[in-house]
Steps between C-alpha positions, in 0.01 A plus 500: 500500500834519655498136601398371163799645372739393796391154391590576152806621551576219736452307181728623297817474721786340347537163731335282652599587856417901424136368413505355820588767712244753301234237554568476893468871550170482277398282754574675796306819327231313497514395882505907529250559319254300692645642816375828378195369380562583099396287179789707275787749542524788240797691412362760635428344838883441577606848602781569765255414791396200362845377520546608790167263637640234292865529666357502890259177405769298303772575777260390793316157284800381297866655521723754399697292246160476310411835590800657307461221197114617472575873507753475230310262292193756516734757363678332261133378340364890596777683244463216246088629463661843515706419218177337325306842513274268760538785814684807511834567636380811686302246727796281574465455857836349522672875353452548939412189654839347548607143508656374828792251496463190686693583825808250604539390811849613667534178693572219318491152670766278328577105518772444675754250260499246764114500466478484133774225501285297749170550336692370107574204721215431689316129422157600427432164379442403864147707527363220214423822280684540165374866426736577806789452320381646208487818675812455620632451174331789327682721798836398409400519103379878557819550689690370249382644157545815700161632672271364231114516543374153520276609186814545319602091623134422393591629123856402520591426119736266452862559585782536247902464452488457959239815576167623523435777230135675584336813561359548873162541520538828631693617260252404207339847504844679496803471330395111442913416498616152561683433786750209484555301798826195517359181641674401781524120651231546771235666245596227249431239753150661541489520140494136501320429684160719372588500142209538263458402142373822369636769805840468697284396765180272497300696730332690204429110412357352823240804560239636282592885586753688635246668810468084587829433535528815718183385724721168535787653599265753727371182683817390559639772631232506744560107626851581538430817717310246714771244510755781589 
C-alpha cells in the first residue's frame, strides 16, 4: 500500500515543517483518490499514466506550486520503498515520467518606493482594527529580515549579539545552514514592540498553532482588500 508508506515516510522526516508538508500532500492524495473512486493506491497502480491523471487533476483543482511539491514528494517516498526492497526499480515510473518545474512568470509587477514608503506610514489605527497594523508590521518585518516566510517570524528564536540567527523553513530539508541577519532600527522597533517570552516574537504565544495565526492574518488580508 503505497499510501501507507507515504504516510510513513512522512513520519520520519527530520522537522517539524517537512512533516507538514508530507502530511498536506497525503491529504491531497486522498482528495484524488476519491475523485477516482479508490479505497487504496498500490505501488503498482502509480505507473507513468497515472501520473500523468494525477498531474492534469491537481493542475485544474489546486495549483501548480502544489502540483510540482506533490510530484516530487511521491518520488522522493517512491525510491525510498525502492531502496527498502518494497517495489522494484524496473517499475519506477518516474525513470520516464518527468518532473515539470513550476513556470515563472516573465512580468513581474513591483511596488513602486513611493508606494511602499506610503503604505510603512499609513495610520491604520484609524479603521478601529489592530490586526491592520499588525499586518503592516509583519510586511516591513519580512522586508527587513530579508524575504523571510512569516513561518520563519512565527518560530523566530530569540535574537543574539544585534541579529537573528535561524534556519528558513525552507531550507530545513536542505543544507539546514543558518542565515544571519543584522537588526536594523526599524526591525528593532518591531521587535519591541511583539516581543515574546519564549520566541523573538509573541505570536507563537498569542495563538494556539501556526495555521491560526495564518487564518488571522488571511482574514485580515481580506478586510483590508475591502477597505482598499
Amino acid at each position: 500500500d503505497f499510501m501507507r508508506f507515504f504516510l510513513t515516510y512522512a513520519g520520519e522526516r527530520k522537522t517539524e515543517n517537512a512533516r507538514r508538508h508530507y502530511l498536506y500532500i497525503y491529504r491531497v492524495l486522498t482528495r484524488y483518490m476519491e475523485h477516482i473512486g479508490c479505497s487504496c493506491i498500490h505501488f503498482e497502480d502509480i505507473d507513468y499514466q497515472w501520473l500523468v491523471d494525477f498531474r492534469k487533476w491537481i493542475r485544474s483543482e489546486i495549483s501548480d506550486v502544489t502540483r510540482f511539491k506533490a510530484e516530487s514528494y511521491i518520488r522522493a517516498a517512491y525510491r525510498e520503498a525502492e531502496r527498502r526492497k518494497l517495489c522494484s526499480r524496473s517499475d519506477d515510473p518516474f525513470l520516464d515520467f518527468k518532473i515539470e518545474q513550476v513556470p515563472v512568470s516573465e512580468e513581474i509587477d513591483y511596488a513602486r518606493i513611493d508606494d511602499i514608503r506610503d503604505f510603512v506610514k499609513h495610520d491604520f489605527s484609524q479603521y478601529g482594527m489592530p490586526n491592520f497594523e499588525m499586518v503592516r508590521d509583519l510586511v516591513v518585518l519580512c522586508w527587513g529580515l530579508c524575504g523571510a516566510n512569516l513561518i520563519d517570524i512565527f518560530n523566530m528564536p530569540k535574537p543574539k549579539d544585534g541579529e537573528f540567527v535561524f534556519v528558513r523553513s525552507k531550507m530545513q530539508t536542505r543544507c539546514g545552514r543558518s542565515v544571519h541577519i543584522r537588526i536594523e532600527p526599524e526591525v528593532q522597533r518591531i521587535l519591541n514592540k511583539y516581543e515574546g517570552k519564549e520566541f523573538a516574537f509573541r505570536f507563537a504565544e498569542d495563538h494556539p498553532s501556526w495555521q491560526s495565526w495564518q487564518n488571522s492574518i488571511n482574514k485580515t488580508l481580506r478586510r483590508m482588500h475591502k477597505r482598499a
